[in-house]
Amino acid sequence: MASSLTKEAPAPVAGGKTFLGHPRGLAFLFLTEMWERYSFYGMRALLVLYLSAAVIDGGLGLTFATATAIYSVYNAMVYLLALPGGWLGDRVWGPRKTTAVGGAVIMVGHFTLALPSAGTFYAGLALIAIGSGLLKANISTMVGQLYPDKNDPRRDGGFSIFYMAINLGAFVAPLTIGTVGQKVNWHLGFAMAGVGMALGLMCFVFGFRFLSSESTVVPSPMSAAEKSTLLKKAGLWAAVAVVFYGIVGGGGWFTVNWMLWPLTVLGLVLPVWYLVKMKRDRELSTTEQSRVSAYIWFFVVAAVFWGIYDQTGSTLTLFANDHTANTLFGFEFPSSWFQSLNPLYVMAFAPVAAWAWIALNKRGKEPSTISKFANGVFLIGLSFFLMMLAQAAATGDTKVTPLWLCAVYLIQTIGELTLSPVGLSLTTKLAPQKYGSQMMGVWFLAVTAGDSVIALLQLIGAPTDSQWWFASQGALAVLAGVAVFMFRRKVKPLMGGVH
């Protein structure tokens, strides 16, 4: 077993044929990711609209607060489950099999959403969250495995092409799935998302022979004793859950809040527990301990950022649907189309941002990592101040121009391009050696924590359609940006020489 793990994986390209100068396997991973993101963002474009739509209009008729809370908890679980998804890829199935299983679970989940029943709808959401966690944590690993030489100059370019797949799928999804769901039938829209994932799964299976053989290897397989212990613990917790919810359901007390509250608390507690676990790990060197302390600063700022940013699919979508005149130059369009703005802006401005950092670096004027984080969270706060003004303008039955949301999404995208790529890079740089392969999952936990805080506010009844909602979060984000910038001289030494 040890020899098979250390054996150098052969290059995945045969016959000299390439995809844009890259290994041919990249084309199939590109298509898989594009269709998976198409299904994910297409369903997400409809989620809150369907949950809050009146029963007579085919929706579930939930309150805005409950609908947005379900969305926030769902989004938090997608990123939370990336941790066990990565663990299964590392220790049980290997990246290729885990990704295939994840794609299949996602596909089944979308088709389950297409069934006209509240029970099957929630089951479908759970399946999609589980499948997304499996796929998201492993497909990027396989992109890296296409380049056995870690210094291959094509490596960064390959990830850039792969990143474009995400935004291409996210851009097209609301325009197609959103239109069908809002204008024709909600469940037909959800079924379209399932078809998208089915196409992605087909592309992935057809591309097996072009992927690195390393993608089938389980890097750190579990022993028989470990598997037995895991199955016993999983069985015990599953039995507890079944008994508990059986009693609640049998007693007639069950409501959706019985699911939302435990998941929200989990989404808040687990990230804190994981960071505390790393901080208190005595096996870490003094420098690594210091870097973890620095990372906590960035983690909290990122949680604030993502908690606001991810409301594009909830509070901003409801504002687009209820308070925005969805016409421009005489052309009427569904409110879900607004969710195509962010990926469109990313595709337009990501190359500009990359060029700007390089140009500033050559002149010795590139902002520090701390400054970039401060600017990113400051911009996301500014976008919610703008939303506060838009909400004020939408008084009574007045519907505001769509240019308000166009401006909000533009500011948020610039903030994303300032913070998100830097956060990914910083995570790998500050990661203790012991947690090197787990730190990307920790970065995703910032999304979980941010979305869980928003879900908590929504569950306790905070008014999501008020000026106060946007103003308070905008102020929090701006203060977080100012605080990080002011304390930069305290944080920088903790980074242990990382710039």
Coordinates of C-alpha atoms in Angstrom, one line a residue:
M1 CA 0.0 0.0 0.0
A2 CA 2.8 2.5 0.9
S3 CA 4.5 1.9 -2.5
S4 CA 1.3 2.7 -4.4
L5 CA 0.9 5.9 -2.5
T6 CA 4.4 7.2 -3.2
K7 CA 4.4 6.2 -6.9
E8 CA 4.6 9.1 -9.2
A9 CA 1.3 9.6 -11.1
P10 CA 1.7 9.4 -14.9
A11 CA 0.9 12.5 -16.9
P12 CA -2.8 12.5 -17.9
V13 CA -2.2 13.7 -21.4
A14 CA -1.9 11.2 -24.3
G15 CA -1.1 11.7 -27.9
G16 CA 0.1 15.2 -27.4
K17 CA -3.5 16.6 -27.5
T18 CA -4.3 19.4 -25.2
F19 CA -7.1 21.7 -24.1
L20 CA -6.0 25.3 -24.7
G21 CA -2.5 24.1 -24.1
H22 CA -3.5 22.3 -20.9
P23 CA -4.1 18.6 -20.1
R24 CA -7.3 17.3 -21.8
G25 CA -8.7 16.3 -18.5
L26 CA -9.1 20.0 -17.7
A27 CA -11.8 20.3 -20.3
F28 CA -13.9 17.6 -18.6
L29 CA -13.4 19.1 -15.2
F30 CA -14.3 22.5 -16.6
L31 CA -17.6 21.2 -18.0
T32 CA -18.4 19.3 -14.8
E33 CA -17.8 22.4 -12.7
M34 CA -19.7 24.6 -15.1
W35 CA -22.8 22.4 -15.1
E36 CA -22.6 21.8 -11.3
R37 CA -22.5 25.6 -10.7
Y38 CA -25.3 26.0 -13.3
S39 CA -27.5 23.7 -11.2
F40 CA -26.5 25.2 -7.9
Y41 CA -27.0 28.9 -8.9
G42 CA -30.1 28.1 -10.9
M43 CA -31.8 26.5 -8.0
R44 CA -30.5 29.2 -5.6
A45 CA -32.0 31.9 -7.9
L46 CA -35.4 30.4 -7.3
L47 CA -35.1 29.2 -3.7
V48 CA -36.3 32.2 -1.6
L49 CA -38.8 33.3 -4.3
Y50 CA -40.4 29.8 -4.2
L51 CA -40.4 29.6 -0.4
S52 CA -42.0 33.0 0.0
A53 CA -44.5 32.7 -2.9
A54 CA -48.1 32.3 -2.0
V55 CA -49.5 28.8 -2.0
I56 CA -52.0 29.9 -4.7
D57 CA -49.0 30.8 -6.9
G58 CA -47.4 27.4 -6.4
G59 CA -45.0 28.4 -3.6
L60 CA -44.8 27.3 0.0
G61 CA -46.2 30.5 1.4
L62 CA -43.6 31.0 4.1
T63 CA -42.8 34.4 5.8
F64 CA -39.9 36.4 4.4
A65 CA -38.0 35.8 7.7
T66 CA -38.4 32.0 7.5
A67 CA -37.6 31.8 3.8
T68 CA -34.4 33.8 4.2
A69 CA -33.4 31.8 7.2
I70 CA -33.8 28.5 5.3
Y71 CA -31.7 30.0 2.5
S72 CA -29.0 31.1 5.0
V73 CA -28.9 27.8 6.8
Y74 CA -28.8 25.8 3.5
N75 CA -25.9 28.0 2.2
A76 CA -24.0 27.5 5.5
M77 CA -24.4 23.7 5.4
V78 CA -23.1 23.5 1.8
Y79 CA -19.8 25.0 3.0
L80 CA -19.8 23.2 6.4
L81 CA -20.1 19.8 4.6
A82 CA -17.0 20.6 2.5
L83 CA -15.0 19.5 5.5
P84 CA -16.4 15.9 5.8
G85 CA -16.4 15.9 2.0
G86 CA -12.7 16.5 1.9
W87 CA -12.2 13.9 4.6
L88 CA -14.0 11.2 2.6
G89 CA -11.9 12.0 -0.4
D90 CA -8.7 11.8 1.7
R91 CA -9.5 8.7 3.7
V92 CA -12.3 6.6 2.1
W93 CA -13.0 7.0 -1.6
G94 CA -10.4 9.2 -3.2
P95 CA -11.1 12.4 -5.0
R96 CA -12.5 10.9 -8.2
K97 CA -15.1 8.6 -6.6
T98 CA -16.1 11.1 -4.0
T99 CA -16.7 13.7 -6.8
A100 CA -18.8 11.2 -8.8
V101 CA -20.9 10.3 -5.7
G102 CA -21.4 14.0 -4.9
G103 CA -22.5 14.7 -8.4
A104 CA -25.0 11.9 -8.3
V105 CA -26.4 13.0 -4.9
I106 CA -26.8 16.6 -6.2
M107 CA -28.6 15.4 -9.3
V108 CA -31.1 13.3 -7.2
G109 CA -31.5 16.3 -4.9
H110 CA -32.6 18.6 -7.7
F111 CA -35.0 16.1 -9.1
T112 CA -36.4 15.6 -5.6
L113 CA -37.0 19.4 -5.4
A114 CA -39.0 19.1 -8.6
L115 CA -41.6 17.0 -6.8
P116 CA -44.6 19.1 -5.7
S117 CA -44.4 18.4 -2.0
A118 CA -43.0 20.4 1.0
G119 CA -41.5 17.2 2.5
T120 CA -39.6 16.2 -0.7
F121 CA -38.5 19.8 -1.1
Y122 CA -36.6 19.9 2.2
A123 CA -35.2 16.4 1.5
G124 CA -34.0 17.7 -1.8
L125 CA -32.2 20.7 -0.2
A126 CA -30.5 18.3 2.2
L127 CA -29.3 16.0 -0.6
I128 CA -27.9 19.0 -2.6
A129 CA -26.1 20.3 0.5
I130 CA -24.5 16.9 1.1
G131 CA -23.6 16.3 -2.6
S132 CA -22.1 19.8 -2.9
G133 CA -19.9 19.2 0.1
L134 CA -18.6 16.0 -1.5
L135 CA -18.0 17.5 -4.9
K136 CA -16.7 21.0 -3.9
A137 CA -14.0 19.6 -1.7
N138 CA -12.5 17.3 -4.3
I139 CA -12.9 18.5 -7.8
S140 CA -10.3 21.3 -7.3
T141 CA -7.9 18.7 -6.0
M142 CA -8.2 16.8 -9.3
V143 CA -7.4 20.0 -11.3
G144 CA -4.1 20.2 -9.4
Q145 CA -3.4 16.5 -10.0
L146 CA -3.4 17.2 -13.8
Y147 CA 0.0 18.9 -13.3
P148 CA 2.3 16.3 -11.6
D149 CA 5.1 18.9 -11.6
K150 CA 4.2 21.3 -8.9
N151 CA 6.3 24.0 -10.8
D152 CA 4.5 23.5 -14.1
P153 CA 4.0 27.0 -15.4
R154 CA 0.6 26.1 -16.7
R155 CA -0.7 25.3 -13.3
D156 CA -2.0 28.7 -12.3
G157 CA -3.5 29.2 -15.7
G158 CA -5.3 25.9 -15.4
F159 CA -7.0 27.1 -12.2
S160 CA -7.9 30.4 -13.8
I161 CA -9.6 28.5 -16.7
F162 CA -11.4 26.3 -14.1
Y163 CA -12.5 29.4 -12.2
M164 CA -14.1 30.8 -15.3
A165 CA -16.3 27.6 -15.4
I166 CA -17.8 28.6 -12.1
N167 CA -18.7 32.1 -13.3
L168 CA -19.9 30.9 -16.7
G169 CA -22.4 28.4 -15.1
A170 CA -23.4 31.0 -12.5
F171 CA -24.1 33.6 -15.1
V172 CA -26.3 31.5 -17.4
A173 CA -28.3 29.7 -14.7
P174 CA -30.5 32.6 -13.5
L175 CA -31.2 33.6 -17.1
T176 CA -32.5 30.2 -18.0
I177 CA -33.6 28.3 -14.9
G178 CA -34.8 31.6 -13.2
T179 CA -36.9 32.5 -16.2
V180 CA -38.6 29.0 -16.5
G181 CA -39.1 28.8 -12.7
Q182 CA -40.7 32.3 -12.3
K183 CA -42.6 32.5 -15.6
V184 CA -43.6 28.8 -16.3
N185 CA -43.4 26.5 -13.2
W186 CA -41.3 26.5 -10.1
H187 CA -40.7 22.7 -10.2
L188 CA -39.9 22.7 -13.9
G189 CA -37.1 25.2 -13.0
F190 CA -35.8 22.8 -10.3
A191 CA -35.9 19.9 -12.8
M192 CA -33.8 22.0 -15.2
A193 CA -31.2 22.3 -12.5
G194 CA -31.3 18.5 -12.2
V195 CA -30.7 18.1 -15.9
G196 CA -27.8 20.5 -15.7
M197 CA -26.1 18.3 -13.0
A198 CA -26.8 15.2 -15.0
L199 CA -25.0 16.7 -18.0
G200 CA -22.1 17.6 -15.6
L201 CA -22.0 14.1 -14.3
M202 CA -21.9 12.7 -17.8
C203 CA -19.0 15.0 -18.7
F204 CA -17.1 13.9 -15.6
V205 CA -17.6 10.1 -16.3
F206 CA -16.6 10.5 -20.0
G207 CA -13.5 12.3 -19.0
F208 CA -12.2 9.6 -16.6
R209 CA -9.5 8.4 -18.9
F210 CA -8.0 11.9 -19.2
L211 CA -7.7 12.4 -15.5
S212 CA -4.6 11.7 -13.4
S213 CA -4.5 8.1 -12.1
E214 CA -3.7 9.8 -8.7
S215 CA -7.3 10.9 -8.5
T216 CA -8.3 7.3 -7.8
V217 CA -5.8 6.9 -4.9
V218 CA -7.0 7.2 -1.3
P219 CA -4.1 9.3 0.2
S220 CA -4.6 8.2 3.8
P221 CA -6.9 5.2 3.9
M222 CA -8.7 4.2 7.1
S223 CA -7.8 1.1 9.0
A224 CA -10.5 -1.5 9.7
A225 CA -10.6 -0.5 13.4
E226 CA -11.1 3.2 12.4
K227 CA -13.9 2.3 10.1
S228 CA -15.6 0.2 12.7
T229 CA -15.4 3.0 15.3
L230 CA -16.7 5.6 12.8
L231 CA -19.7 3.4 11.8
K232 CA -20.6 2.9 15.4
K233 CA -20.5 6.6 16.2
A234 CA -22.4 7.5 13.1
G235 CA -25.0 4.9 13.8
L236 CA -25.4 6.1 17.4
W237 CA -25.9 9.8 16.3
A238 CA -28.2 8.8 13.5
A239 CA -30.3 6.7 16.0
V240 CA -30.5 9.7 18.4
A241 CA -31.7 12.0 15.6
V242 CA -34.3 9.5 14.4
V243 CA -35.6 9.0 17.9
F244 CA -35.7 12.7 18.7
Y245 CA -37.4 13.8 15.6
G246 CA -39.7 10.8 15.7
I247 CA -40.9 12.0 19.1
V248 CA -41.2 15.6 18.0
G249 CA -43.0 14.6 14.8
G250 CA -45.2 12.0 16.5
G251 CA -46.3 14.6 19.1
G252 CA -47.4 17.0 16.4
W253 CA -44.8 19.6 17.5
F254 CA -42.6 19.6 14.4
T255 CA -42.1 22.8 12.4
V256 CA -39.3 23.8 10.1
N257 CA -37.7 25.6 13.1
W258 CA -36.9 22.3 14.7
M259 CA -34.4 21.8 11.8
L260 CA -33.2 25.4 11.4
W261 CA -32.2 26.1 15.0
P262 CA -29.9 23.0 15.5
L263 CA -28.2 23.6 12.2
T264 CA -27.7 27.3 12.9
V265 CA -26.2 26.6 16.2
L266 CA -23.9 23.9 14.6
G267 CA -22.9 26.4 12.0
L268 CA -21.8 28.8 14.7
V269 CA -20.2 26.4 17.2
L270 CA -18.2 24.2 14.8
P271 CA -16.1 27.0 13.3
V272 CA -15.3 28.3 16.8
W273 CA -14.4 24.9 18.1
Y274 CA -12.1 24.2 15.1
L275 CA -10.2 27.4 15.6
V276 CA -9.9 26.9 19.3
K277 CA -8.7 23.3 18.7
M278 CA -5.9 24.6 16.4
K279 CA -5.0 27.4 18.7
R280 CA -4.6 25.1 21.7
D281 CA -2.7 22.4 19.8
R282 CA 0.6 22.0 21.7
E283 CA 2.2 20.2 18.7
L284 CA 2.3 23.6 16.9
S285 CA 5.5 25.6 17.0
T286 CA 5.5 29.1 18.5
T287 CA 5.5 30.6 15.0
E288 CA 2.6 28.4 13.9
Q289 CA 0.6 29.4 17.1
S290 CA 1.2 33.0 16.3
R291 CA 0.1 32.6 12.7
V292 CA -3.2 30.9 13.9
S293 CA -3.8 34.0 16.1
A294 CA -3.3 36.2 13.0
Y295 CA -5.6 34.0 11.0
I296 CA -8.4 34.4 13.5
W297 CA -8.5 38.1 12.7
F298 CA -8.8 37.4 9.0
F299 CA -11.4 34.7 9.7
V300 CA -13.7 37.0 11.6
V301 CA -13.5 39.7 8.9
A302 CA -14.2 37.1 6.2
A303 CA -17.2 35.8 8.2
V304 CA -18.6 39.4 8.3
F305 CA -18.0 39.7 4.5
W306 CA -19.6 36.4 3.5
G307 CA -22.6 36.9 5.8
I308 CA -23.5 40.1 3.9
Y309 CA -22.3 38.9 0.5
D310 CA -24.4 35.7 0.4
Q311 CA -27.6 37.7 0.9
T312 CA -27.6 38.2 -2.9
G313 CA -29.8 35.1 -3.0
S314 CA -32.1 36.1 -0.1
T315 CA -32.8 39.7 1.1
L316 CA -31.5 41.2 -2.2
T317 CA -33.5 38.8 -4.3
L318 CA -36.7 39.6 -2.4
F319 CA -36.0 43.3 -2.8
A320 CA -35.5 42.8 -6.5
N321 CA -38.8 40.9 -6.7
D322 CA -40.9 43.2 -4.5
H323 CA -39.4 46.7 -4.7
T324 CA -37.6 46.9 -8.0
A325 CA -39.0 47.8 -11.4
N326 CA -37.7 44.9 -13.5
T327 CA -37.7 46.8 -16.7
L328 CA -34.8 48.5 -18.5
F329 CA -35.2 50.5 -21.7
G330 CA -38.7 49.0 -22.1
F331 CA -37.6 45.4 -21.7
E332 CA -39.1 43.4 -18.8
F333 CA -37.2 40.6 -17.2
P334 CA -37.6 38.2 -14.2
S335 CA -36.2 39.4 -10.9
S336 CA -33.9 36.3 -10.7
W337 CA -31.8 37.8 -13.5
F338 CA -30.2 40.1 -11.1
Q339 CA -28.2 37.1 -9.7
S340 CA -26.4 36.9 -13.0
L341 CA -24.8 40.3 -12.4
N342 CA -22.1 39.1 -10.0
P343 CA -20.6 36.4 -12.2
L344 CA -20.8 38.8 -15.2
Y345 CA -18.9 41.4 -13.2
V346 CA -16.4 38.8 -12.0
M347 CA -15.6 37.7 -15.6
A348 CA -15.2 41.3 -16.7
F349 CA -13.1 42.6 -13.8
A350 CA -11.1 39.6 -12.5
P351 CA -8.4 40.0 -15.2
V352 CA -8.3 43.8 -14.5
A353 CA -7.8 43.1 -10.8
A354 CA -5.0 40.6 -11.5
W355 CA -3.3 43.1 -13.8
A356 CA -3.7 45.9 -11.3
W357 CA -2.0 44.0 -8.4
I358 CA 0.9 43.0 -10.7
A359 CA 1.3 46.6 -11.9
L360 CA 1.2 48.0 -8.4
N361 CA 3.7 45.4 -7.2
K362 CA 6.2 46.4 -9.8
R363 CA 5.9 50.0 -8.6
G364 CA 6.2 48.9 -5.0
K365 CA 2.7 50.2 -4.2
E366 CA 0.7 47.0 -3.9
P367 CA -1.5 47.1 -0.8
S368 CA -0.7 44.7 2.0
T369 CA -2.8 41.6 2.6
I370 CA -4.3 43.4 5.7
S371 CA -5.2 46.5 3.6
K372 CA -6.8 44.3 1.0
F373 CA -9.0 42.6 3.6
A374 CA -9.9 45.9 5.1
N375 CA -10.9 47.3 1.7
G376 CA -12.9 44.2 0.8
V377 CA -15.0 44.3 4.0
F378 CA -15.3 48.1 3.8
L379 CA -16.7 47.8 0.3
I380 CA -19.3 45.1 1.3
G381 CA -20.4 47.4 4.1
L382 CA -20.7 50.3 1.6
S383 CA -22.9 48.2 -0.6
F384 CA -25.4 47.7 2.2
F385 CA -25.4 51.5 3.0
L386 CA -26.4 51.9 -0.7
M387 CA -29.1 49.2 -0.1
M388 CA -30.3 51.2 2.9
L389 CA -30.9 54.2 0.5
A390 CA -32.6 52.0 -2.0
Q391 CA -34.9 50.6 0.7
A392 CA -35.7 54.2 1.7
A393 CA -36.5 55.1 -1.9
A394 CA -38.9 52.1 -2.2
T395 CA -41.6 53.5 0.1
G396 CA -45.1 52.3 -0.2
D397 CA -45.8 50.9 -3.6
T398 CA -42.9 52.8 -5.2
K399 CA -40.6 50.5 -7.2
V400 CA -37.0 51.8 -7.7
T401 CA -34.9 51.6 -10.8
P402 CA -32.8 48.4 -11.3
L403 CA -29.7 50.6 -11.4
W404 CA -29.7 50.5 -7.6
L405 CA -29.1 46.8 -7.5
C406 CA -26.7 47.0 -10.5
A407 CA -24.5 49.4 -8.4
V408 CA -24.8 47.3 -5.3
Y409 CA -23.7 44.1 -7.1
L410 CA -20.8 46.0 -8.7
I411 CA -19.5 47.3 -5.3
Q412 CA -19.8 43.8 -3.8
T413 CA -17.9 42.2 -6.7
I414 CA -15.0 44.6 -6.4
G415 CA -15.0 43.8 -2.7
E416 CA -15.0 40.1 -3.5
L417 CA -12.1 40.4 -5.9
T418 CA -10.2 42.3 -3.2
L419 CA -10.8 39.8 -0.4
S420 CA -11.6 36.3 -1.7
P421 CA -8.5 35.4 -3.8
V422 CA -6.3 37.0 -1.1
G423 CA -8.0 34.9 1.5
L424 CA -7.4 31.7 -0.3
S425 CA -3.8 32.5 -0.8
L426 CA -3.4 33.7 2.8
T427 CA -5.0 30.5 4.1
T428 CA -2.3 28.3 2.5
K429 CA 0.5 30.6 3.8
L430 CA -0.6 30.8 7.4
A431 CA -1.6 27.1 7.7
P432 CA 0.3 25.1 10.3
Q433 CA 2.0 22.1 8.6
K434 CA -0.2 19.7 10.6
Y435 CA -3.3 21.3 9.3
G436 CA -2.1 22.0 5.8
S437 CA -4.7 19.9 3.9
Q438 CA -7.5 21.0 6.2
M439 CA -7.1 24.8 6.2
M440 CA -9.0 25.3 3.0
G441 CA -12.0 23.7 4.7
V442 CA -11.4 26.1 7.6
W443 CA -11.6 29.0 5.1
F444 CA -15.0 27.7 4.0
L445 CA -16.1 27.7 7.6
A446 CA -15.9 31.5 7.5
V447 CA -18.8 31.3 5.0
T448 CA -20.6 28.9 7.4
A449 CA -20.2 31.2 10.4
G450 CA -21.3 34.3 8.5
D451 CA -24.4 32.7 7.0
S452 CA -25.3 31.2 10.4
V453 CA -25.2 34.6 12.1
I454 CA -27.5 35.9 9.5
A455 CA -29.8 32.9 9.9
L456 CA -29.9 33.5 13.6
L457 CA -30.9 37.1 13.2
Q458 CA -33.6 36.0 10.8
L459 CA -34.9 33.3 13.1
I460 CA -35.3 35.7 16.0
G461 CA -37.4 38.0 13.8
A462 CA -35.1 40.7 12.6
P463 CA -36.8 42.7 9.9
T464 CA -35.0 41.7 6.7
D465 CA -36.8 44.3 4.5
S466 CA -36.0 47.4 6.6
Q467 CA -33.5 50.2 6.4
W468 CA -32.3 49.1 9.8
W469 CA -31.4 45.7 8.5
F470 CA -29.1 47.1 5.8
A471 CA -27.8 50.0 7.9
S472 CA -26.7 47.9 10.9
Q473 CA -24.9 45.3 8.8
G474 CA -23.3 48.0 6.6
A475 CA -22.0 49.7 9.8
L476 CA -20.7 46.5 11.2
A477 CA -18.7 45.7 8.0
V478 CA -17.3 49.2 7.8
L479 CA -16.3 49.1 11.4
A480 CA -14.6 45.7 10.9
G481 CA -12.6 47.1 8.0
V482 CA -11.6 50.2 10.0
A483 CA -10.6 48.0 13.0
V484 CA -8.5 45.6 10.9
F485 CA -6.7 48.6 9.3
M486 CA -6.1 50.3 12.6
F487 CA -4.7 47.2 14.2
R488 CA -2.6 46.2 11.3
R489 CA 0.6 46.9 13.2
K490 CA -0.6 44.4 15.9
V491 CA -1.7 41.7 13.4
K492 CA 1.3 41.9 11.0
P493 CA 3.9 40.6 13.6
L494 CA 1.6 37.7 14.4
M495 CA 1.8 36.6 10.7
G496 CA 5.4 35.2 11.3
G497 CA 7.0 36.7 8.2
V498 CA 4.1 36.0 5.9
H499 CA 3.3 39.0 3.6

